[in-house]
mmCIF file of N, CA and C in Angstrom:
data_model
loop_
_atom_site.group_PDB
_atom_site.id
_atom_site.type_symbol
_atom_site.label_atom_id
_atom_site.label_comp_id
_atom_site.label_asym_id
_atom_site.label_seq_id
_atom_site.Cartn_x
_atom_site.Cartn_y
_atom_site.Cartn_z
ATOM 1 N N UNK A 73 3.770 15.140 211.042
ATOM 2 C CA UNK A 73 4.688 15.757 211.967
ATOM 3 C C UNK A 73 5.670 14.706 212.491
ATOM 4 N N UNK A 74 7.083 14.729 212.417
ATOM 5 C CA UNK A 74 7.929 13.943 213.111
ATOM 6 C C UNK A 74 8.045 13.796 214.296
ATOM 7 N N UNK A 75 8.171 13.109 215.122
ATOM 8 C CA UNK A 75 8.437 12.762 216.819
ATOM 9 C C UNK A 75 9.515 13.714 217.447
ATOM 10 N N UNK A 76 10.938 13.568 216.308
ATOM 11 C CA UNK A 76 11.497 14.645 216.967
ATOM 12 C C UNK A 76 11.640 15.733 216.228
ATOM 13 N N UNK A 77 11.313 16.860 216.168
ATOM 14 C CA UNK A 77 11.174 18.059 215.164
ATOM 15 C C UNK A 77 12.419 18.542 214.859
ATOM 16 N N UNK A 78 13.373 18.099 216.214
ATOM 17 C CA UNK A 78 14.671 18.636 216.334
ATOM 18 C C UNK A 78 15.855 17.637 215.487
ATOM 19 N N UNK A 79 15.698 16.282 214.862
ATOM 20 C CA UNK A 79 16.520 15.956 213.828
ATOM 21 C C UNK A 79 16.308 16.371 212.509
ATOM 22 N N UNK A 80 17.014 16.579 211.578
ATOM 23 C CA UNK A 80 16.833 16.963 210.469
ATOM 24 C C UNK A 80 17.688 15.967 209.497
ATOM 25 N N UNK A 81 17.081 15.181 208.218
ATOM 26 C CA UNK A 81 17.118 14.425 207.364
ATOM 27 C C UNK A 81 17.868 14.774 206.059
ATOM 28 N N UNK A 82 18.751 13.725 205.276
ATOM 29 C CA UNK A 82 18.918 14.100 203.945
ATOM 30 C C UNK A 82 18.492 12.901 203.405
ATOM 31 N N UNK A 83 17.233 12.749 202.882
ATOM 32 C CA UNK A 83 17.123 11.383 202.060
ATOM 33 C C UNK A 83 17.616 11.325 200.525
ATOM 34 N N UNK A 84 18.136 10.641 200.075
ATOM 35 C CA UNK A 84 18.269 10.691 198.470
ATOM 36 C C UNK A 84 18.110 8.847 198.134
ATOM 37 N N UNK A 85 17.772 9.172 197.109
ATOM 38 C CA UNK A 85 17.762 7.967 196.119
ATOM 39 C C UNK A 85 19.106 7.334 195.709
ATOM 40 N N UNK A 86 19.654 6.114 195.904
ATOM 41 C CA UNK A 86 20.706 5.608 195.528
ATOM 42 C C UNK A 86 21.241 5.758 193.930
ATOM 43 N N UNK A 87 20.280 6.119 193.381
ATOM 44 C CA UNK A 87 20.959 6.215 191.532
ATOM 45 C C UNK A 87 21.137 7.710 191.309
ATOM 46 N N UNK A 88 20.546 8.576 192.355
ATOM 47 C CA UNK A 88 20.523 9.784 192.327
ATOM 48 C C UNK A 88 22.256 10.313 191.942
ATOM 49 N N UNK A 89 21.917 11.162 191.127
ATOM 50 C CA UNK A 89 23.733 11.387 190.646
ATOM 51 C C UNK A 89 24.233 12.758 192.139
ATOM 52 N N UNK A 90 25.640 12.407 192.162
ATOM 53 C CA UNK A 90 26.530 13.083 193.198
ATOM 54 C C UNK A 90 25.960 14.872 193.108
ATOM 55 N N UNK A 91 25.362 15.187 192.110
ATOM 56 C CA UNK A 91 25.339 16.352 192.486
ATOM 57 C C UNK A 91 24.016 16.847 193.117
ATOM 58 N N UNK A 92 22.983 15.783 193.506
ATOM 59 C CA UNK A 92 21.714 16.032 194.100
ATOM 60 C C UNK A 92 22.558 16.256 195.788
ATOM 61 N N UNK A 93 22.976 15.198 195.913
ATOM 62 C CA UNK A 93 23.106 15.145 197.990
ATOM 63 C C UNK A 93 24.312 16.798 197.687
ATOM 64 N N UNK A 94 24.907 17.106 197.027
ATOM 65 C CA UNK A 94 25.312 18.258 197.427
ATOM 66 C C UNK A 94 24.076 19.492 197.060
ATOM 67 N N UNK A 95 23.609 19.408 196.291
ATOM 68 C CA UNK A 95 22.223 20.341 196.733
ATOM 69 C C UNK A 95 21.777 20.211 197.362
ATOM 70 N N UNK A 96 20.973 18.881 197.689
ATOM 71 C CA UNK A 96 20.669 18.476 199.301
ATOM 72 C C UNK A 96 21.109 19.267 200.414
ATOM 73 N N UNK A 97 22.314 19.077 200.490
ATOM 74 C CA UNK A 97 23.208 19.467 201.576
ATOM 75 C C UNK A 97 23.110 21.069 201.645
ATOM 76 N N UNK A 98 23.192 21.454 200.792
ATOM 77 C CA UNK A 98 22.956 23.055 200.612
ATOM 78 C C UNK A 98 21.504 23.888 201.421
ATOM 79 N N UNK A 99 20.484 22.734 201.239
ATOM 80 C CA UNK A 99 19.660 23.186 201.984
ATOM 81 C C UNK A 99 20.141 22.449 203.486
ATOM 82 N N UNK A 100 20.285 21.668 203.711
ATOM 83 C CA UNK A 100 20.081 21.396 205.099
ATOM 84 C C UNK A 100 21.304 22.813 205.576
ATOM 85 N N UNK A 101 22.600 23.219 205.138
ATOM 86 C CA UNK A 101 22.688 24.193 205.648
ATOM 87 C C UNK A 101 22.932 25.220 205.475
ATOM 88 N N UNK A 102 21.382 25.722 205.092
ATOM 89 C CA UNK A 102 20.517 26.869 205.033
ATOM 90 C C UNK A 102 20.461 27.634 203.875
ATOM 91 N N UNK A 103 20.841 26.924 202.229
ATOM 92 C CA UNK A 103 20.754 27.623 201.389
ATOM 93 C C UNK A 103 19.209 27.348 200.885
ATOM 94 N N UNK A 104 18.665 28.875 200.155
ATOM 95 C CA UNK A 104 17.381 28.679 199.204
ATOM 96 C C UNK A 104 17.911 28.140 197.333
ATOM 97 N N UNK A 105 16.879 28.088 196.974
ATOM 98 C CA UNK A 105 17.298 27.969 195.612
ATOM 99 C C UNK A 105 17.793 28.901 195.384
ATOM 100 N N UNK A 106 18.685 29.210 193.960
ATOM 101 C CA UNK A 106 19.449 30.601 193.911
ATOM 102 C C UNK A 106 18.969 30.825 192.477
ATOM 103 N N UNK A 107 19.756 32.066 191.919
ATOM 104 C CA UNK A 107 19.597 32.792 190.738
ATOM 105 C C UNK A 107 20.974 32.502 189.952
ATOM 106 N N UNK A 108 22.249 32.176 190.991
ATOM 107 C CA UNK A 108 23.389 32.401 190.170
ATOM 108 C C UNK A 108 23.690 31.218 188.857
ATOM 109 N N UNK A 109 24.089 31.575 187.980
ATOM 110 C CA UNK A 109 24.365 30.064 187.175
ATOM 111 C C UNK A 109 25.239 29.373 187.110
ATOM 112 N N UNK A 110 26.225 29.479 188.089
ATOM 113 C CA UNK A 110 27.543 28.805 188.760
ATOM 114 C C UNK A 110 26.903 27.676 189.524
ATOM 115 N N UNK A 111 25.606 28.184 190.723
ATOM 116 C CA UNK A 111 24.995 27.798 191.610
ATOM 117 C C UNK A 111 24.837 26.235 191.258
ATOM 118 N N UNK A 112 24.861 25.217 191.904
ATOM 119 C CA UNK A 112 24.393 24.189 192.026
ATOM 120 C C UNK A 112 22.828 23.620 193.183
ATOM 121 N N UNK A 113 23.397 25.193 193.533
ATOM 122 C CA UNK A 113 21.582 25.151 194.221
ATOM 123 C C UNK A 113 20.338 26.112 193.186
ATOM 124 N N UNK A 114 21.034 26.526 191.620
ATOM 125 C CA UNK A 114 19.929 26.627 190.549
ATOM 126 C C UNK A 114 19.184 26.040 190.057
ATOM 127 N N UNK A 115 18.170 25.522 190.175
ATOM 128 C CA UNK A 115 17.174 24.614 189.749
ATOM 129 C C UNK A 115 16.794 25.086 187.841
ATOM 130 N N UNK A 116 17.351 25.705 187.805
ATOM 131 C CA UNK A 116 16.907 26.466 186.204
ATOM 132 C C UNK A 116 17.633 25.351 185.237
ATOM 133 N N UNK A 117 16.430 24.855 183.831
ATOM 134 C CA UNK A 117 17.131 24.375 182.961
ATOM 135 C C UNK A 117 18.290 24.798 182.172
ATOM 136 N N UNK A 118 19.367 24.913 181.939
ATOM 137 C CA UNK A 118 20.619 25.463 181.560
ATOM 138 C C UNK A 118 21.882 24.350 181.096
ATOM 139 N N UNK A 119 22.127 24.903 179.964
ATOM 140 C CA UNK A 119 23.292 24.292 179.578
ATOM 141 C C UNK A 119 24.944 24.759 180.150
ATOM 142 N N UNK A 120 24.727 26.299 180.203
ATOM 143 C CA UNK A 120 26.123 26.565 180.687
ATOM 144 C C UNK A 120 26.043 27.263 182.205
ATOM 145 N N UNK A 121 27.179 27.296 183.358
ATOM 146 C CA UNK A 121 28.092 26.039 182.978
ATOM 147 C C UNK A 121 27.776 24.790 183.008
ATOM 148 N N UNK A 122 28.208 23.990 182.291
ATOM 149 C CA UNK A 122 27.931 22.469 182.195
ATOM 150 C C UNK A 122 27.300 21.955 183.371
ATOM 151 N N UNK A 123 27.101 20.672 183.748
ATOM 152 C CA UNK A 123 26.686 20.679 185.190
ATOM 153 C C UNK A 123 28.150 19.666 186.003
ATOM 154 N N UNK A 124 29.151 19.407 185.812
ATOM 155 C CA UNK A 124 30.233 18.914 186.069
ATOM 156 C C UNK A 124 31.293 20.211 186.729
ATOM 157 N N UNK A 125 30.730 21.467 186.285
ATOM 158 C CA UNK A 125 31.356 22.779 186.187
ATOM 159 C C UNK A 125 30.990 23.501 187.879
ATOM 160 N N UNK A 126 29.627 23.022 187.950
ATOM 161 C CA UNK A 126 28.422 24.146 188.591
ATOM 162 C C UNK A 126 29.419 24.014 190.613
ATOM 163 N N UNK A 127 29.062 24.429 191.040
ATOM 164 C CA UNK A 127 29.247 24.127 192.838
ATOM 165 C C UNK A 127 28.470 25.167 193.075
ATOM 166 N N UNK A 128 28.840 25.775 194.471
ATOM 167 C CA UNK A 128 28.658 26.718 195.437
ATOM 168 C C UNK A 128 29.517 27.738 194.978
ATOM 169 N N UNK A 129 28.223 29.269 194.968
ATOM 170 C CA UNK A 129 28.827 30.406 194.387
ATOM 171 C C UNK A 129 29.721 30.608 195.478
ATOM 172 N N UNK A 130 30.555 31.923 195.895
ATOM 173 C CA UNK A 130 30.951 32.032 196.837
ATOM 174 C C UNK A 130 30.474 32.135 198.142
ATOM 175 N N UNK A 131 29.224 33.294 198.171
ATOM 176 C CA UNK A 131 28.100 33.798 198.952
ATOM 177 C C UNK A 131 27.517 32.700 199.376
ATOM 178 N N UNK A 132 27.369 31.459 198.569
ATOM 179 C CA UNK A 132 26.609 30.345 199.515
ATOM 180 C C UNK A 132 27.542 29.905 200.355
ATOM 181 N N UNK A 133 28.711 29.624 200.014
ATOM 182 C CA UNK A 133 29.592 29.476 201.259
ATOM 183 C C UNK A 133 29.879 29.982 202.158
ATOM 184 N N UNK A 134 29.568 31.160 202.357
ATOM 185 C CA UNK A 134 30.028 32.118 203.647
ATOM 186 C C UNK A 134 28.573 31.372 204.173
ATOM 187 N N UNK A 135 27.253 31.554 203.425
ATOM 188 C CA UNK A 135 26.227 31.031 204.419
ATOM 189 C C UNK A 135 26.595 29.339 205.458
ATOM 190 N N UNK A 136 26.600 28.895 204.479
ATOM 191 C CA UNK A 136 26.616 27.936 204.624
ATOM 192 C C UNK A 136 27.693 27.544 205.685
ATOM 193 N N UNK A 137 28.888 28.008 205.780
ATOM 194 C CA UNK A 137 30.162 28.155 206.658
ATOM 195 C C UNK A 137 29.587 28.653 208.127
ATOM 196 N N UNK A 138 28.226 29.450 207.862
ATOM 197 C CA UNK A 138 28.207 29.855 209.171
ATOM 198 C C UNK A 138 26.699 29.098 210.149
ATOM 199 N N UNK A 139 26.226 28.641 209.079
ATOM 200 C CA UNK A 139 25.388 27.622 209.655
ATOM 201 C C UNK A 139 25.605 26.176 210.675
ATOM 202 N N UNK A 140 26.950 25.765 209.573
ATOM 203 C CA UNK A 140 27.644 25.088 210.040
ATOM 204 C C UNK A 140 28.064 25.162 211.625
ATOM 205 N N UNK A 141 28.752 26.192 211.590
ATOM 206 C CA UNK A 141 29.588 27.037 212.360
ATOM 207 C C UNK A 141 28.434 26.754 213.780
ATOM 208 N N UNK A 142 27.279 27.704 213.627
ATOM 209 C CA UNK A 142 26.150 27.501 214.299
ATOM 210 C C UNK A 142 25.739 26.116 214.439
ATOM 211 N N UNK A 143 26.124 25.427 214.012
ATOM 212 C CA UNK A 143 25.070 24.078 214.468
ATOM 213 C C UNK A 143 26.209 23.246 215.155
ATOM 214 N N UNK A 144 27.925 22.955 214.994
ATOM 215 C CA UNK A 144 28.479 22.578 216.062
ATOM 216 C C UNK A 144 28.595 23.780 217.191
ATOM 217 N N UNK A 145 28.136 25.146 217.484
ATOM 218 C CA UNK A 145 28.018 25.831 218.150
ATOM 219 C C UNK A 145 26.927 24.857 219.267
ATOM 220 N N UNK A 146 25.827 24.888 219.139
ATOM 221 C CA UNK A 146 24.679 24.325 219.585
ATOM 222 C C UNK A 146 24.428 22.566 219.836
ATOM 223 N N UNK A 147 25.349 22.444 218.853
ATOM 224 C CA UNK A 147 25.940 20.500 218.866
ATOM 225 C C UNK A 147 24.245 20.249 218.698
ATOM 226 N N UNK A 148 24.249 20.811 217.386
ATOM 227 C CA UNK A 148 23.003 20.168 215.979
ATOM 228 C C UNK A 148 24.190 19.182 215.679
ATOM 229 N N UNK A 149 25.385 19.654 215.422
ATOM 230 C CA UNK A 149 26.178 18.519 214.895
ATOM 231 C C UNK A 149 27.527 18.404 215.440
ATOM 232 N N UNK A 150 28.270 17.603 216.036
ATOM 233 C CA UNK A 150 28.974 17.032 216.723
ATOM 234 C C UNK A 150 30.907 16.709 215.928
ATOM 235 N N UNK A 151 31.293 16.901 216.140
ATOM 236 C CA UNK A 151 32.868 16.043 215.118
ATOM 237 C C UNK A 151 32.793 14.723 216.119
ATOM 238 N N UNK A 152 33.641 14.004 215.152
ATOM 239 C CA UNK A 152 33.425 13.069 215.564
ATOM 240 C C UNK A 152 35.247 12.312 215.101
ATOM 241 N N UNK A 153 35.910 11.348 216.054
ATOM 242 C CA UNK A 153 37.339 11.603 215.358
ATOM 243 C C UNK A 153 37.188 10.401 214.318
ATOM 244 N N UNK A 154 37.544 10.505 213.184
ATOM 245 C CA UNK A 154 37.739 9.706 212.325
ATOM 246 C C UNK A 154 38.443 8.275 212.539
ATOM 247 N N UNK A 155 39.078 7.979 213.024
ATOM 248 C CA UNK A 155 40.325 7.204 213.439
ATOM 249 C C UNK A 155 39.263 6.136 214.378
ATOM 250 N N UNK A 156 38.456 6.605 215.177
ATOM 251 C CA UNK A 156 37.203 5.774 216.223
ATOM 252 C C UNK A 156 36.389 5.155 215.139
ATOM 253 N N UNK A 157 36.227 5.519 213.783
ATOM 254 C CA UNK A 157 35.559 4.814 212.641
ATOM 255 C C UNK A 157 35.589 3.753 211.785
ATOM 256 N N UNK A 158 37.051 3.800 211.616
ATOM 257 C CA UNK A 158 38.013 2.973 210.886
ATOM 258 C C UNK A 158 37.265 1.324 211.070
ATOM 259 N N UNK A 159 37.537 0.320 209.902
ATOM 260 C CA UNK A 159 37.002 -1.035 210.595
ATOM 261 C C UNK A 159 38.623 -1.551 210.172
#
């Protein structure tokens, strides 16, 4: 059990290729695995579409848009101005 239940994590592996942390990301906001074969949250072995091809069907984006939506609602997550980042 974590200390705070209320942060939530994306760990990945550094050799891990770019399209894991966007599945990643898909779950942290709030997608399941899917069925579609566009999906990049399909876990199914498949050749087409390619995997350079694959993203977010549409439907995961509306989820996902509103999770979002919900979590700077609640300030799970915060903006932050870019420009305060800069080195």
């Amino acid at each position: 059990m974590r200390a705070d239940p209320s942060r939530r994590f994306v760990i990945l592996s550094s050799i891990a290729p770019e399209r894991v942390l966007a599945h990643e990301l898909g779950h942290f906001f709030g997608l399941p695995h899917s069925r579609f074969a566009v999906s990049i949250m399909n876990k199914t072995p498949r050749d087409e579409p390619p995997p350079e091809l694959r993203g977010f069907h549409p439907s995961e984006l509306v989820i996902m848009r509103r999770e979002r939506d919900r979590m700077f609602g609640d300030r799970t997550l915060v903006r932050r101005d870019r420009r305060s980042h800069r080195r």
